[in-house]
Structures are given as C-alpha cells and as structure tokens.
Short mmCIF file of C-alpha atoms and ligand atoms in Angstrom, two decimals:
data_model
loop_
_atom_site.label_atom_id
_atom_site.label_comp_id
_atom_site.label_asym_id
_atom_site.label_seq_id
_atom_site.Cartn_x
_atom_site.Cartn_y
_atom_site.Cartn_z
CA MET A 1 15.58 -14.96 10.57
CA ASP A 2 12.50 -16.84 11.78
CA LYS A 3 9.58 -16.64 9.43
CA ILE A 4 5.90 -17.47 9.18
CA LEU A 5 4.20 -18.67 6.02
CA VAL A 6 0.72 -17.36 5.28
CA ILE A 7 -0.98 -19.77 2.86
CA ASP A 8 -3.52 -17.88 0.85
CA PHE A 9 -6.81 -19.62 0.14
CA GLY A 10 -8.34 -16.55 -1.46
CA GLY A 11 -9.28 -14.61 1.65
CA GLN A 12 -9.66 -10.87 1.47
CA TYR A 13 -7.42 -10.34 4.50
CA ASN A 14 -4.34 -12.30 3.40
CA GLN A 15 -2.06 -9.26 3.35
CA LEU A 16 -3.46 -8.00 6.59
CA ILE A 17 -2.51 -11.24 8.33
CA ALA A 18 1.09 -10.94 7.16
CA ARG A 19 1.21 -7.29 8.22
CA ARG A 20 -0.15 -8.09 11.65
CA VAL A 21 2.46 -10.80 12.15
CA ARG A 22 5.21 -8.48 11.00
CA SER A 23 4.05 -5.83 13.41
CA GLU A 24 5.10 -8.35 16.10
CA HIS A 25 8.62 -8.20 14.60
CA VAL A 26 8.33 -11.62 12.98
CA TYR A 27 8.78 -11.86 9.23
CA ALA A 28 5.78 -13.29 7.38
CA GLU A 29 5.36 -14.03 3.71
CA ILE A 30 2.37 -15.01 1.62
CA ALA A 31 2.13 -17.86 -0.87
CA ALA A 32 -0.88 -18.98 -2.87
CA TYR A 33 -2.02 -22.47 -1.81
CA ASN A 34 -1.27 -23.85 -5.29
CA LYS A 35 2.20 -22.37 -5.50
CA ILE A 36 3.79 -24.05 -2.52
CA ASP A 37 4.11 -27.62 -1.25
CA CYS A 38 5.25 -29.47 1.86
CA LYS A 39 8.76 -30.04 0.47
CA LYS A 40 9.30 -26.32 -0.07
CA ILE A 41 7.82 -25.50 3.33
CA VAL A 42 10.35 -27.77 5.03
CA GLU A 43 13.24 -26.47 2.91
CA GLU A 44 12.39 -22.87 3.73
CA GLY A 45 12.33 -23.67 7.44
CA TYR A 46 9.13 -21.82 8.33
CA LYS A 47 8.51 -21.70 12.07
CA GLY A 48 4.75 -21.52 11.69
CA ILE A 49 1.98 -21.57 9.12
CA ILE A 50 -1.27 -19.64 8.90
CA PHE A 51 -4.11 -20.75 6.63
CA THR A 52 -6.13 -17.73 5.52
CA GLY A 53 -9.86 -17.49 5.09
CA GLY A 54 -11.46 -17.85 1.69
CA PRO A 55 -14.83 -17.56 -0.01
CA ASN A 56 -15.36 -21.29 -0.59
CA SER A 57 -16.88 -24.20 1.22
CA VAL A 58 -14.53 -27.16 1.79
CA TYR A 59 -16.92 -29.53 -0.01
CA ASP A 60 -17.15 -27.39 -3.18
CA GLU A 61 -15.57 -29.16 -6.08
CA LYS A 62 -13.42 -26.19 -6.92
CA SER A 63 -12.52 -25.20 -3.38
CA PRO A 64 -8.80 -24.82 -2.66
CA HIS A 65 -7.27 -27.71 -0.75
CA PHE A 66 -3.80 -28.58 0.49
CA ASP A 67 -1.71 -31.67 1.09
CA PRO A 68 -2.92 -32.97 4.53
CA GLU A 69 0.68 -33.99 5.22
CA ILE A 70 1.25 -30.35 6.16
CA LEU A 71 -0.43 -31.09 9.50
CA ASN A 72 2.18 -33.79 10.22
CA LEU A 73 5.30 -31.71 9.59
CA GLY A 74 5.58 -30.73 13.24
CA ILE A 75 5.24 -27.04 12.26
CA PRO A 76 2.51 -25.18 14.19
CA VAL A 77 -0.51 -24.24 12.07
CA LEU A 78 -3.21 -21.67 12.72
CA GLY A 79 -6.28 -21.90 10.48
CA ILE A 80 -8.50 -18.86 10.16
CA CYS A 81 -12.16 -19.08 9.04
CA TYR A 82 -12.05 -21.18 5.83
CA GLY A 83 -8.54 -22.21 6.93
CA HIS A 84 -9.99 -23.44 10.23
CA GLN A 85 -12.67 -25.48 8.45
CA LEU A 86 -10.12 -26.84 6.02
CA MET A 87 -7.87 -27.90 8.87
CA ALA A 88 -10.79 -29.73 10.54
CA TYR A 89 -11.69 -31.44 7.26
CA MET A 90 -8.06 -32.39 6.49
CA ALA A 91 -7.63 -33.85 9.97
CA GLY A 92 -10.74 -36.04 9.65
CA GLY A 93 -13.44 -33.79 11.12
CA LYS A 94 -16.62 -32.57 9.45
CA VAL A 95 -17.86 -29.21 8.28
CA GLY A 96 -21.54 -28.30 8.26
CA SER A 97 -23.43 -25.56 6.54
CA ALA A 98 -26.67 -23.87 7.53
CA GLU A 99 -27.98 -20.37 6.91
CA SER A 100 -29.45 -20.41 10.41
CA SER A 101 -25.99 -20.73 11.95
CA SER A 102 -24.32 -18.05 9.86
CA GLU A 103 -22.74 -15.18 11.74
CA TYR A 104 -21.58 -11.90 10.31
CA GLY A 105 -20.01 -9.02 12.17
CA LYS A 106 -19.06 -8.39 15.78
CA THR A 107 -19.88 -11.42 17.88
CA THR A 108 -19.30 -12.28 21.51
CA VAL A 109 -17.02 -15.28 21.81
CA PHE A 110 -16.41 -17.30 25.00
CA PHE A 111 -12.88 -18.59 25.47
CA GLU A 112 -11.37 -21.59 27.29
CA GLU A 113 -7.81 -21.88 28.58
CA SER A 114 -5.36 -22.12 25.69
CA PRO A 115 -1.87 -20.81 24.92
CA LEU A 116 -3.51 -19.08 21.95
CA PHE A 117 -5.75 -17.09 24.29
CA ASP A 118 -3.25 -16.12 26.99
CA GLY A 119 -4.20 -12.62 28.06
CA THR A 120 -7.65 -12.80 26.41
CA PRO A 121 -10.59 -12.45 28.84
CA ALA A 122 -13.20 -15.22 29.19
CA GLU A 123 -15.46 -13.42 26.74
CA SER A 124 -14.68 -10.85 24.13
CA ILE A 125 -15.84 -9.46 20.77
CA CYS A 126 -14.54 -11.09 17.58
CA TRP A 127 -15.27 -10.53 13.90
CA MET A 128 -17.19 -13.40 12.31
CA SER A 129 -18.08 -13.96 8.68
CA HIS A 130 -19.23 -17.49 7.92
CA THR A 131 -22.06 -19.85 7.06
CA ASP A 132 -20.07 -23.08 7.28
CA PHE A 133 -18.85 -24.29 10.64
CA VAL A 134 -16.91 -27.21 12.12
CA SER A 135 -19.63 -29.68 13.08
CA ASP A 136 -17.50 -32.71 14.09
CA LEU A 137 -14.08 -32.23 15.61
CA PRO A 138 -11.18 -34.25 14.25
CA GLU A 139 -9.74 -36.83 16.59
CA GLY A 140 -7.43 -35.40 19.23
CA PHE A 141 -8.90 -31.87 18.93
CA LYS A 142 -10.90 -30.00 21.54
CA ILE A 143 -13.11 -26.93 21.46
CA ILE A 144 -11.43 -23.87 22.95
CA ALA A 145 -14.03 -21.21 22.15
CA HIS A 146 -17.70 -20.94 21.25
CA SER A 147 -20.32 -18.29 20.51
CA SER A 148 -24.09 -18.42 20.90
CA LYS A 149 -24.48 -19.71 17.33
CA CYS A 150 -21.20 -21.48 16.75
CA GLY A 151 -20.33 -24.44 18.97
CA CYS A 152 -16.77 -24.51 17.65
CA ALA A 153 -15.55 -20.92 17.37
CA ALA A 154 -12.02 -22.27 17.95
CA MET A 155 -10.37 -25.67 18.29
CA SER A 156 -6.93 -27.01 19.07
CA CYS A 157 -4.76 -30.04 19.28
CA ASP A 158 -2.02 -28.78 21.59
CA GLU A 159 0.23 -31.84 21.15
CA ARG A 160 0.41 -31.29 17.40
CA LYS A 161 0.36 -27.49 17.79
CA LEU A 162 -2.66 -27.17 15.49
CA TYR A 163 -5.13 -24.35 16.09
CA GLY A 164 -8.19 -23.16 14.25
CA VAL A 165 -10.38 -20.10 14.79
CA GLN A 166 -13.68 -19.45 13.06
CA PHE A 167 -13.37 -15.68 13.56
CA HIS A 168 -10.84 -13.26 12.06
CA PRO A 169 -8.17 -12.30 14.62
CA GLU A 170 -6.42 -10.11 12.03
CA VAL A 171 -9.15 -7.45 11.82
CA THR A 172 -9.24 -4.78 14.47
CA HIS A 173 -12.89 -5.54 15.31
CA SER A 174 -11.57 -8.69 17.03
CA VAL A 175 -10.56 -6.91 20.19
CA TYR A 176 -7.93 -9.42 21.35
CA GLY A 177 -7.08 -10.65 17.85
CA GLN A 178 -3.61 -9.14 17.75
CA ASN A 179 -2.92 -10.71 21.12
CA MET A 180 -3.85 -14.12 19.71
CA LEU A 181 -1.59 -13.71 16.68
CA ARG A 182 1.20 -12.63 19.02
CA ASN A 183 0.64 -15.74 21.15
CA PHE A 184 0.72 -17.92 18.07
CA VAL A 185 4.01 -16.58 16.70
CA THR A 186 5.81 -16.06 19.99
CA LYS A 187 4.49 -18.70 22.41
CA ILE A 188 3.44 -21.48 20.04
CA CYS A 189 5.87 -21.08 17.13
CA LYS A 190 8.54 -19.62 19.40
CA CYS A 191 9.76 -17.20 16.75
CA LYS A 192 12.58 -14.81 17.54
CA LEU A 193 11.48 -11.19 17.25
CA ASP A 194 14.09 -10.20 14.74
CA TRP A 195 12.20 -8.41 12.00
CA ASN A 196 12.80 -4.67 12.18
CA MET A 197 13.74 -1.92 9.80
CA ASP A 198 17.12 -1.21 11.42
CA ASP A 199 18.28 -4.73 10.65
CA TYR A 200 16.57 -4.73 7.28
CA ALA A 201 18.41 -1.57 6.24
CA ALA A 202 21.76 -2.88 7.46
CA THR A 203 21.48 -6.35 5.91
CA THR A 204 20.05 -5.09 2.61
CA ILE A 205 22.79 -2.49 2.25
CA GLU A 206 25.42 -5.18 2.95
CA LYS A 207 23.78 -7.58 0.50
CA TYR A 208 23.79 -5.02 -2.31
CA LYS A 209 27.34 -3.93 -1.51
CA LYS A 210 28.42 -7.45 -2.35
CA GLU A 211 25.98 -8.31 -5.15
CA LEU A 212 26.27 -5.04 -7.00
CA ALA A 213 29.98 -4.37 -6.50
CA GLY A 214 31.32 -2.67 -9.62
CA LYS A 215 27.88 -2.64 -11.30
CA LYS A 216 26.07 0.42 -12.58
CA VAL A 217 22.43 0.80 -11.61
CA LEU A 218 19.81 3.15 -13.04
CA LEU A 219 16.78 4.23 -11.06
CA GLY A 220 13.82 6.31 -12.18
CA LEU A 221 13.17 8.66 -9.30
CA SER A 222 9.72 10.19 -9.07
CA GLY A 223 9.96 11.79 -5.67
CA GLY A 224 7.23 9.42 -4.42
CA VAL A 225 7.82 7.39 -1.27
CA ASP A 226 8.85 4.07 -2.85
CA SER A 227 11.36 5.26 -5.42
CA SER A 228 12.80 7.71 -2.88
CA VAL A 229 13.42 5.06 -0.23
CA ALA A 230 14.85 2.68 -2.85
CA ALA A 231 17.20 5.43 -4.05
CA VAL A 232 18.58 6.23 -0.61
CA LEU A 233 18.99 2.57 0.33
CA LEU A 234 20.85 1.74 -2.87
CA SER A 235 23.01 4.83 -2.74
CA LYS A 236 24.17 3.76 0.71
CA ALA A 237 25.20 0.43 -0.80
CA ILE A 238 26.80 1.44 -4.09
CA GLY A 239 27.30 5.21 -3.89
CA ASP A 240 27.88 6.86 -7.24
CA ASN A 241 27.31 3.64 -9.18
CA LEU A 242 23.65 4.40 -8.65
CA VAL A 243 22.36 7.02 -11.05
CA CYS A 244 18.88 8.39 -10.50
CA VAL A 245 17.04 10.00 -13.36
CA PHE A 246 14.32 12.37 -12.26
CA VAL A 247 12.08 13.39 -15.13
CA ASP A 248 10.35 16.63 -14.18
CA HIS A 249 7.41 16.77 -16.55
CA GLY A 250 6.49 20.24 -15.37
CA LEU A 251 3.23 18.97 -13.86
CA LEU A 252 4.47 18.56 -10.30
CA ARG A 253 3.24 20.47 -7.29
CA LYS A 254 4.64 23.91 -6.51
CA ASN A 255 8.42 23.77 -5.90
CA GLU A 256 8.34 19.97 -5.84
CA GLY A 257 11.02 19.49 -8.48
CA ASP A 258 13.40 21.71 -6.51
CA PHE A 259 12.56 19.90 -3.29
CA VAL A 260 13.33 16.52 -4.84
CA GLU A 261 16.60 17.82 -6.27
CA GLU A 262 17.60 19.44 -3.01
CA THR A 263 16.77 16.32 -0.99
CA PHE A 264 18.53 13.75 -3.14
CA LYS A 265 21.35 15.68 -4.75
CA GLY A 266 21.88 18.26 -2.03
CA HIS A 267 21.18 16.43 1.20
CA PHE A 268 22.02 12.82 0.33
CA GLY A 269 24.65 13.59 -2.29
CA ILE A 270 23.04 11.09 -4.65
CA ASN A 271 24.15 10.95 -8.25
CA MET A 272 20.94 12.40 -9.67
CA VAL A 273 20.12 13.81 -13.06
CA ARG A 274 17.11 16.10 -13.23
CA VAL A 275 15.56 16.43 -16.64
CA ASN A 276 13.50 19.57 -16.96
CA ALA A 277 11.14 18.40 -19.64
CA GLY A 278 8.20 20.70 -18.82
CA PRO A 279 8.17 22.57 -22.15
CA ARG A 280 8.45 19.32 -24.09
CA PHE A 281 5.42 17.81 -22.28
CA LEU A 282 3.47 21.04 -22.62
CA GLY A 283 4.14 21.03 -26.35
CA LYS A 284 2.77 17.52 -26.68
CA LEU A 285 -0.29 18.40 -24.60
CA ALA A 286 -1.17 21.53 -26.56
CA GLY A 287 -4.77 21.45 -27.69
CA VAL A 288 -5.49 18.10 -25.99
CA LEU A 289 -8.76 18.11 -24.06
CA GLU A 290 -9.61 14.47 -23.50
CA PRO A 291 -8.45 13.05 -20.10
CA GLU A 292 -7.33 9.63 -21.35
CA ALA A 293 -5.46 11.22 -24.23
CA LYS A 294 -3.59 13.41 -21.71
CA ARG A 295 -2.59 10.38 -19.66
CA LYS A 296 -1.44 8.44 -22.71
CA ILE A 297 0.63 11.31 -24.06
CA ILE A 298 2.33 11.81 -20.71
CA GLY A 299 3.00 8.08 -20.27
CA ALA A 300 4.52 7.69 -23.71
CA GLU A 301 6.55 10.89 -23.50
CA PHE A 302 7.84 9.90 -20.08
CA VAL A 303 9.29 6.66 -21.40
CA ARG A 304 10.84 8.48 -24.35
CA VAL A 305 12.51 11.12 -22.17
CA PHE A 306 13.73 8.49 -19.72
CA GLU A 307 15.21 6.37 -22.50
CA GLU A 308 16.90 9.31 -24.16
CA GLU A 309 18.41 10.60 -20.95
CA SER A 310 19.59 7.26 -19.64
CA GLY A 311 21.06 6.54 -23.07
CA LYS A 312 23.23 9.63 -22.66
CA LEU A 313 24.53 8.39 -19.32
CA GLY A 314 26.24 5.29 -20.67
CA LYS A 315 25.62 1.64 -20.10
CA PHE A 316 23.87 0.26 -17.02
CA ASP A 317 23.85 -3.27 -15.67
CA TYR A 318 20.65 -3.08 -13.66
CA LEU A 319 17.42 -1.16 -13.49
CA ALA A 320 16.26 -0.45 -9.92
CA GLN A 321 12.58 -0.17 -9.09
CA GLY A 322 10.52 0.65 -6.04
CA THR A 323 8.28 -2.43 -6.27
CA ILE A 324 6.69 -3.19 -2.90
CA TYR A 325 5.25 -6.40 -1.47
CA PRO A 326 1.55 -5.78 -2.23
CA ASP A 327 2.49 -5.36 -5.91
CA VAL A 328 4.29 -8.69 -5.83
CA VAL A 329 1.47 -10.49 -4.03
CA GLU A 330 -1.32 -8.98 -6.10
CA SER A 331 0.31 -9.73 -9.39
CA GLY A 332 1.47 -13.23 -8.73
CA ASN A 333 0.72 -14.28 -5.18
CA GLY A 334 4.24 -13.94 -4.01
CA ASN A 335 5.91 -16.22 -6.47
CA SER A 336 6.31 -14.42 -9.71
CA ALA A 337 8.91 -11.86 -10.57
CA VAL A 338 7.07 -8.64 -11.03
CA ILE A 339 8.23 -5.49 -12.62
CA LYS A 340 6.18 -2.56 -11.44
CA SER A 341 5.57 0.15 -13.93
CA HIS A 342 7.28 3.36 -13.05
CA HIS A 343 4.81 5.30 -10.91
CA ASN A 344 2.11 4.39 -13.39
CA VAL A 345 3.19 6.84 -16.05
CA GLY A 346 3.26 4.32 -18.80
CA GLY A 347 5.84 1.85 -17.58
CA LEU A 348 9.51 1.71 -18.33
CA PRO A 349 10.83 -0.23 -21.26
CA GLU A 350 11.96 -3.70 -20.32
CA ASP A 351 14.52 -4.10 -23.01
CA ILE A 352 16.92 -1.23 -22.82
CA GLY A 353 19.77 -3.53 -22.22
CA PHE A 354 19.66 -4.31 -18.52
CA SER A 355 20.82 -7.66 -17.28
CA GLY A 356 18.36 -7.55 -14.42
CA VAL A 357 16.06 -5.63 -12.14
CA VAL A 358 16.89 -4.64 -8.56
CA GLU A 359 13.92 -4.30 -6.21
CA PRO A 360 15.12 -3.47 -2.70
CA LEU A 361 11.59 -2.99 -1.30
CA ARG A 362 10.12 -6.13 -2.80
CA TYR A 363 9.42 -7.68 0.61
CA LEU A 364 8.03 -4.62 2.36
CA PHE A 365 4.56 -3.30 3.01
CA LYS A 366 3.97 0.43 2.60
CA ASP A 367 4.12 1.15 6.32
CA GLU A 368 7.43 -0.71 6.48
CA VAL A 369 8.76 1.29 3.53
CA ARG A 370 7.89 4.45 5.43
CA ALA A 371 9.56 3.21 8.61
CA LEU A 372 12.63 2.29 6.59
CA GLY A 373 12.64 5.71 4.93
CA GLU A 374 12.69 7.39 8.31
CA LYS A 375 15.51 5.12 9.51
CA LEU A 376 17.48 6.10 6.44
CA GLY A 377 17.01 9.77 7.29
CA LEU A 378 14.52 10.81 4.62
CA PRO A 379 12.49 13.89 5.60
CA HIS A 380 9.22 13.08 7.38
CA GLU A 381 7.24 15.19 4.92
CA LEU A 382 8.51 13.06 2.05
CA VAL A 383 8.02 9.72 3.76
CA TYR A 384 4.44 10.53 4.80
CA ARG A 385 3.45 12.51 1.75
CA GLN A 386 0.04 11.97 0.26
CA PRO A 387 -0.25 10.00 -2.95
CA PHE A 388 0.34 11.99 -6.11
CA PRO A 389 -0.70 10.65 -9.51
CA GLY A 390 1.98 9.88 -12.06
CA PRO A 391 0.47 12.20 -14.71
CA GLY A 392 0.55 14.92 -12.05
CA LEU A 393 -1.46 18.08 -12.40
CA ALA A 394 -2.60 17.03 -15.87
CA VAL A 395 -5.39 15.09 -14.15
CA ARG A 396 -6.30 18.17 -12.13
CA ILE A 397 -6.76 20.65 -14.95
CA THR A 398 -9.87 20.29 -17.07
CA GLY A 399 -9.72 21.45 -20.66
CA GLU A 400 -6.49 22.43 -22.35
CA ILE A 401 -3.35 22.44 -20.23
CA THR A 402 -1.45 25.71 -20.43
CA GLU A 403 1.45 27.17 -18.48
CA GLU A 404 -0.87 29.75 -16.98
CA LYS A 405 -3.28 27.10 -15.72
CA ILE A 406 -0.49 24.97 -14.28
CA LYS A 407 0.74 27.97 -12.30
CA MET A 408 -2.76 28.75 -11.00
CA VAL A 409 -3.44 25.22 -9.83
CA GLN A 410 0.05 24.94 -8.28
CA ASP A 411 -0.41 28.16 -6.31
CA ALA A 412 -3.93 27.30 -5.18
CA ASP A 413 -2.86 23.81 -4.18
CA ALA A 414 0.06 25.14 -2.13
CA ILE A 415 -2.28 27.53 -0.28
CA PHE A 416 -4.80 24.78 0.40
CA ARG A 417 -2.09 22.50 1.78
CA GLU A 418 -0.79 25.31 4.00
CA GLU A 419 -4.25 26.02 5.37
CA MET A 420 -4.93 22.33 5.96
CA ALA A 421 -1.76 22.19 8.04
CA ASN A 422 -2.55 25.46 9.86
CA GLY A 423 -6.01 24.15 10.73
CA HIS A 424 -4.55 20.78 11.84
CA CYS A 425 -6.70 19.02 9.24
CA ASP A 426 -3.87 17.42 7.28
CA LYS A 427 -4.08 14.24 9.39
CA MET A 428 -7.85 13.84 9.03
CA ALA A 429 -7.70 13.61 5.24
CA SER A 430 -6.03 10.91 3.16
CA GLN A 431 -5.53 13.13 0.15
CA TYR A 432 -6.34 16.76 -0.58
CA PHE A 433 -5.58 19.06 -3.45
CA ALA A 434 -6.82 21.76 -5.78
CA VAL A 435 -8.33 21.26 -9.22
CA LEU A 436 -8.58 23.92 -11.87
CA ALA A 437 -11.89 23.77 -13.69
CA ASP A 438 -12.00 25.22 -17.16
CA VAL A 439 -15.02 27.24 -16.19
CA ARG A 440 -14.88 31.00 -16.05
CA SER A 441 -17.27 33.19 -14.16
CA VAL A 442 -17.73 36.82 -13.34
CA GLY A 443 -16.32 38.36 -10.19
CA VAL A 444 -15.57 41.75 -8.78
CA MET A 445 -12.30 43.00 -7.38
CA GLY A 446 -12.14 46.56 -6.06
CA ASP A 447 -14.00 48.58 -8.68
CA PHE A 448 -13.28 46.17 -11.45
CA ARG A 449 -15.23 43.38 -12.99
CA THR A 450 -13.20 40.19 -13.35
CA TYR A 451 -13.76 37.08 -15.39
CA GLY A 452 -11.64 34.28 -14.01
CA TYR A 453 -11.29 30.56 -13.51
CA THR A 454 -12.70 28.34 -10.77
CA ILE A 455 -10.65 26.35 -8.29
CA ILE A 456 -12.25 23.26 -6.82
CA LEU A 457 -10.87 22.06 -3.52
CA ARG A 458 -11.00 18.30 -3.02
CA SER A 459 -10.29 16.39 0.16
CA VAL A 460 -11.06 12.72 0.75
CA THR A 461 -10.80 10.27 3.60
CA THR A 462 -10.24 6.63 2.75
CA ASP A 463 -8.44 3.45 3.76
CA ASP A 464 -7.73 1.99 0.37
CA PHE A 465 -8.70 4.61 -2.26
CA MET A 466 -11.17 2.13 -3.76
CA THR A 467 -13.95 3.99 -2.02
CA ALA A 468 -13.63 7.40 -0.40
CA GLU A 469 -15.69 9.88 1.57
CA TRP A 470 -15.35 13.61 1.10
CA THR A 471 -13.76 15.05 4.23
CA ARG A 472 -15.98 17.05 6.56
CA LEU A 473 -13.55 19.96 6.80
CA PRO A 474 -14.24 22.82 9.19
CA PHE A 475 -15.74 25.86 7.46
CA GLU A 476 -12.96 28.05 8.90
CA VAL A 477 -10.30 26.09 7.01
CA LEU A 478 -12.27 26.25 3.77
CA GLU A 479 -12.95 29.93 4.28
CA LYS A 480 -9.31 30.79 4.83
CA ALA A 481 -8.19 28.75 1.85
CA SER A 482 -10.88 30.32 -0.34
CA ASN A 483 -10.04 33.90 0.72
CA ARG A 484 -6.37 33.40 0.19
CA ILE A 485 -6.77 31.70 -3.17
CA THR A 486 -9.01 34.43 -4.61
CA ASN A 487 -6.73 37.13 -3.20
CA GLU A 488 -3.35 35.64 -3.97
CA VAL A 489 -3.80 33.61 -7.14
CA LYS A 490 -4.21 35.84 -10.13
CA GLY A 491 -6.92 34.65 -12.50
CA ILE A 492 -9.13 32.88 -9.94
CA THR A 493 -12.53 34.35 -9.14
CA ARG A 494 -14.27 31.50 -7.43
CA VAL A 495 -13.51 28.57 -5.12
CA ALA A 496 -15.78 25.57 -4.61
CA TYR A 497 -15.50 22.51 -2.38
CA ASP A 498 -16.18 19.10 -3.90
CA ILE A 499 -18.62 17.11 -1.76
CA SER A 500 -18.80 13.97 -3.88
CA SER A 501 -17.76 10.61 -2.57
CA LYS A 502 -16.23 7.72 -4.50
CA PRO A 503 -18.25 6.08 -5.97
CA PRO A 504 -19.83 7.58 -7.97
CA ALA A 505 -17.08 10.21 -8.35
CA THR A 506 -13.38 9.31 -8.44
CA VAL A 507 -10.77 10.96 -6.25
CA GLU A 508 -9.09 12.74 -9.13
CA TRP A 509 -11.16 14.81 -11.52
CA LEU A 510 -9.74 13.28 -14.68
P1 XMP B 601 -9.14 7.78 -8.50
O1 XMP B 601 -9.17 9.09 -9.19
O2 XMP B 601 -9.02 6.62 -9.45
O3 XMP B 601 -7.81 7.79 -7.60
O4 XMP B 601 -10.28 7.60 -7.54
C1 XMP B 601 -7.48 6.83 -6.65
C2 XMP B 601 -6.05 7.07 -6.23
O5 XMP B 601 -5.17 6.83 -7.33
C3 XMP B 601 -4.44 7.99 -7.65
N1 XMP B 601 -4.37 8.07 -9.11
C4 XMP B 601 -3.27 7.81 -9.83
N2 XMP B 601 -2.02 7.47 -9.45
N3 XMP B 601 -1.36 7.41 -11.71
C5 XMP B 601 -1.08 7.30 -10.39
O6 XMP B 601 0.07 7.02 -10.05
C6 XMP B 601 -2.58 7.74 -12.16
O7 XMP B 601 -2.81 7.85 -13.36
C7 XMP B 601 -3.59 7.95 -11.17
N4 XMP B 601 -4.89 8.28 -11.23
C8 XMP B 601 -5.34 8.34 -9.94
C9 XMP B 601 -5.21 9.14 -7.04
O8 XMP B 601 -4.38 10.26 -6.79
C10 XMP B 601 -5.77 8.51 -5.80
O9 XMP B 601 -4.81 8.49 -4.76
#
C-alpha cells in the first residue's frame, strides 16, 4: 500500500492533513518530527512527505527542525505554513518576519501554472495564518502563488518535487485546498488509490486469523462505536475465541442494554457475556451526591466487575481494545504503544495476565471507524450514535441516584430523542439528552396538585466538544417533547430547555 508521511511540527491541523489525504484513498500517517529520521523514512518506503504547520519561527532557538537530507531523498515533499518556511530555510532560502506582512483568515491568492494547482483557478480564497514569510527563495525554486501581502504564497522546485505553500490547503476555507492535496498525492507522488475500508476489513480480518489462531481474546464491549466495530471485526477473524464482556451498570439509556445484547449476541452471534450489575452499582451509589465521587465509584466498580467476570471465563491471551488513531497520535505522536482506557470508566487493569493488547482500529480516524462499521454490517443507528459518557446517566441525575430517578430520566430521554427524530432535528445537533434535576416544584394534573421533579432538555452543536453552542431547536419540537414528558413520565411536573453554551457550562450537567 502506498503511503504518505505527515511530519508533525506542532501544527494544530496535523490530524486534519492526514484525514484529508486518506479521504483521497491514500493512506497517511503522522510522526512527530523528533521521532523519525531519514533512514526510517527510506525503510518505510513513503511515497510522499508533508511538513505540517507549527507555532514557531524557523530562527527560534527551540523551533523544530529536521535533517535537510530529507529534501535529497528523491521523495516529493509538500511544506505547509511553518513547513513551507522550514523547507525554504533548509534548502538555503531566507525567512522574514514583519507584523505588517502578517495575514490571518480568508485571503485571495493568485496562482501560476503548477502540477500542484491543476484544476485551481487563477485566483481563489485560501486560509492564511502567519507573520513569517519566505523572503528569499532557495536556489532552483520559483514562486508559484502570491497574495497582496505575501510575495511567496507558494513555491516549487519541480525537478526535485519540492513544494511549499504558505496557506493551509487542509482547512475547508481554502476553497481548492483539497484539490491541491489530491494533486500532490496523485499527480506528484503518484500514489495508488488503495486505501479503503473494504480492503482494510478484508486484510485486517486475514491478519488476525493468522496472528490470533488458537488464541483467546477478551474485549470489553460498551456498545459505543469503537468497541462495537472492534468486536465485529475480531469476531469475523477468530469467531468464538473472542469473548466480549458487556458490563451493564444499569445507567444506560432506555432499552440500550437489550439493544446491545440483541445486536451482538442475536444478530452477529458473537460470544458475549452481559453482566447485569445495575443493583450492585446502585448500592454503591446510595447516598452519594457529589459528581466526582459518583464518577470515581462507577469507574472503580466497573473495573472490579470486569475483572471478576472475566476471571470466571478462564484464561485469555489478549485483551482487545477499541483504541483509535487520534488516541495514538495525541498520546505519543504516533510512535508509542497506547492503551486506551475502557470508555473512560476508570480504565481496565493492565496486569490481569494478558500477553498483549490487540487494537484493530489503531490506525483509523473516527469517520473511518464508522465507515468500517457499516461495511461490517453494524446497524446505522449504532455506527452514527451520539457520544454517551462512560458513567452514563449518573452524570445526568443531580442529587442522589435512585432507581426511580433513573427510570424517569430514561423515559424522558427516549421521548426527547423520538421527538428530535420526528422533527428532523437529530442531524442538526451533535448531542442531545435529558437531565433529571433534583428540584421539585408544584404542578397541577386534572384536579390534583402534584409535586414532581424537573427534566432539563439539553442539545448542543459542536465540532470537537471542546466548545459547544446550545442548539436553536424549533419551539414545536420542544413543545411536543415537553407535553409528552409531563404526560407520559410519572413524577415529572416541569420541563426546561438548557440554553447555556460551553464554556462556561459543560455539555453534561455533572
Ligand atoms: P463535557 O461535559 O465535558 O462533555 O462538556 C464533553 C463530551 O464528553 C462526554 N463526556 C464523557 N465521556 N466519560 C465519557 O466517556 C465521561 O466521564 C464523560 N464526561 C463527559 C460528553 O458526553 C460530551 O460528549
């Protein structure tokens, strides 16, 4: 398989670059600049290299640099922003810096003829973010784009297949950016377009058939996207030698435990053990009011239940986990072996006698995991489900957690989700759910006075969950959900809609 190396110089878009390349069906992987060298690059047989942006200036003492020999390997290189300046500097050019020439945001760029810009019009909008700029071209290079402030918005040395762009082609604000990345990987690096989820599924299943023949593998299944896709993939490779343990802590959404069981055990015939530990968790949570204490109790209890149950199932050779590529990159820039904690509920023990960890999704981005899940036949609703916190409804019930409150929040949440779908609003929100506030208020039902709990509906729209906007839902959807919740969920008198954004609020209430 042909592959592109993205060398990370600390830019905020490093993962985005790799994703954009992969969306052209060319495999790309990321390595930190200080964790790779020319020898390894040649050994790995990369067909092209991309230098990312970064926050530094090439003349800063601490700025990341690379062995200039990389430009002489005969492998095409594309430098982006800082990577472009670094390439100019490494090749003998000069970089200047002046506040007056800084550009930030959408900028009109004028393009010359270049294989990099095939299909790009003579002028087009690109995303700029820089103060430094290439002031003197290295020998053998020419300018292939400029803007009103930046004389060298792009440069190239076609003979050596070296290209640099001051703007960011990987962000969607650069209108023809994807086109440029496509030109780089297909026309300049001449990569074969052989990265797709059909092949990935087939080759990974084959690989594990061989590597795990006769071995027993344990997987903690949460019902979330990653562990679900990992489970189906591995079961196709090793069948009943894969055992999935699904700890139902009783704090899942309405009917979710049954859905998970039906999907994996029923539909896929996976060797799955469901542990109904609801009462045990509830017992531990009795009288606990403090949010962090709730999380800690659930995390610790989860590990205990998992250990006990897997202990009963005999000896396992490997522990399988749904680690995905961003976890690997974020924790070690692509080079360290990372064990992801099990859906954040405390982490699984590392020393319960496994001889290794199996991570079938270790090279995939989330959107690729979803595509793979669909190829493997997982239900669409599971593959595209909204995120759900490991501690479950415990972070959506304020005050003491009781069976009665869990039922109320489950029912209200199910109604809200139904009404979001009925009103075609489920696609406009990134995450939406019900919260049960431990606040009681007076209501009236028929001729009777009631004194019930309050449900808060929460819906947010976000790209990365680091910041989030409350979703501007139509009143009709809120009205229907509110009417149904107060009518159908016993014990609820009032429904409110949360209009706080993150920050200062968080997405979850606890
Ligand atoms: P917050 O509340 O921090 O949530 O704004 C951001 C995203 O993270 C999810 N979340 C969690 N996920 N374990 C998880 O697996 C947790 O303890 C947890 N807390 C929050 C939340 O649902 C949202 O998507």
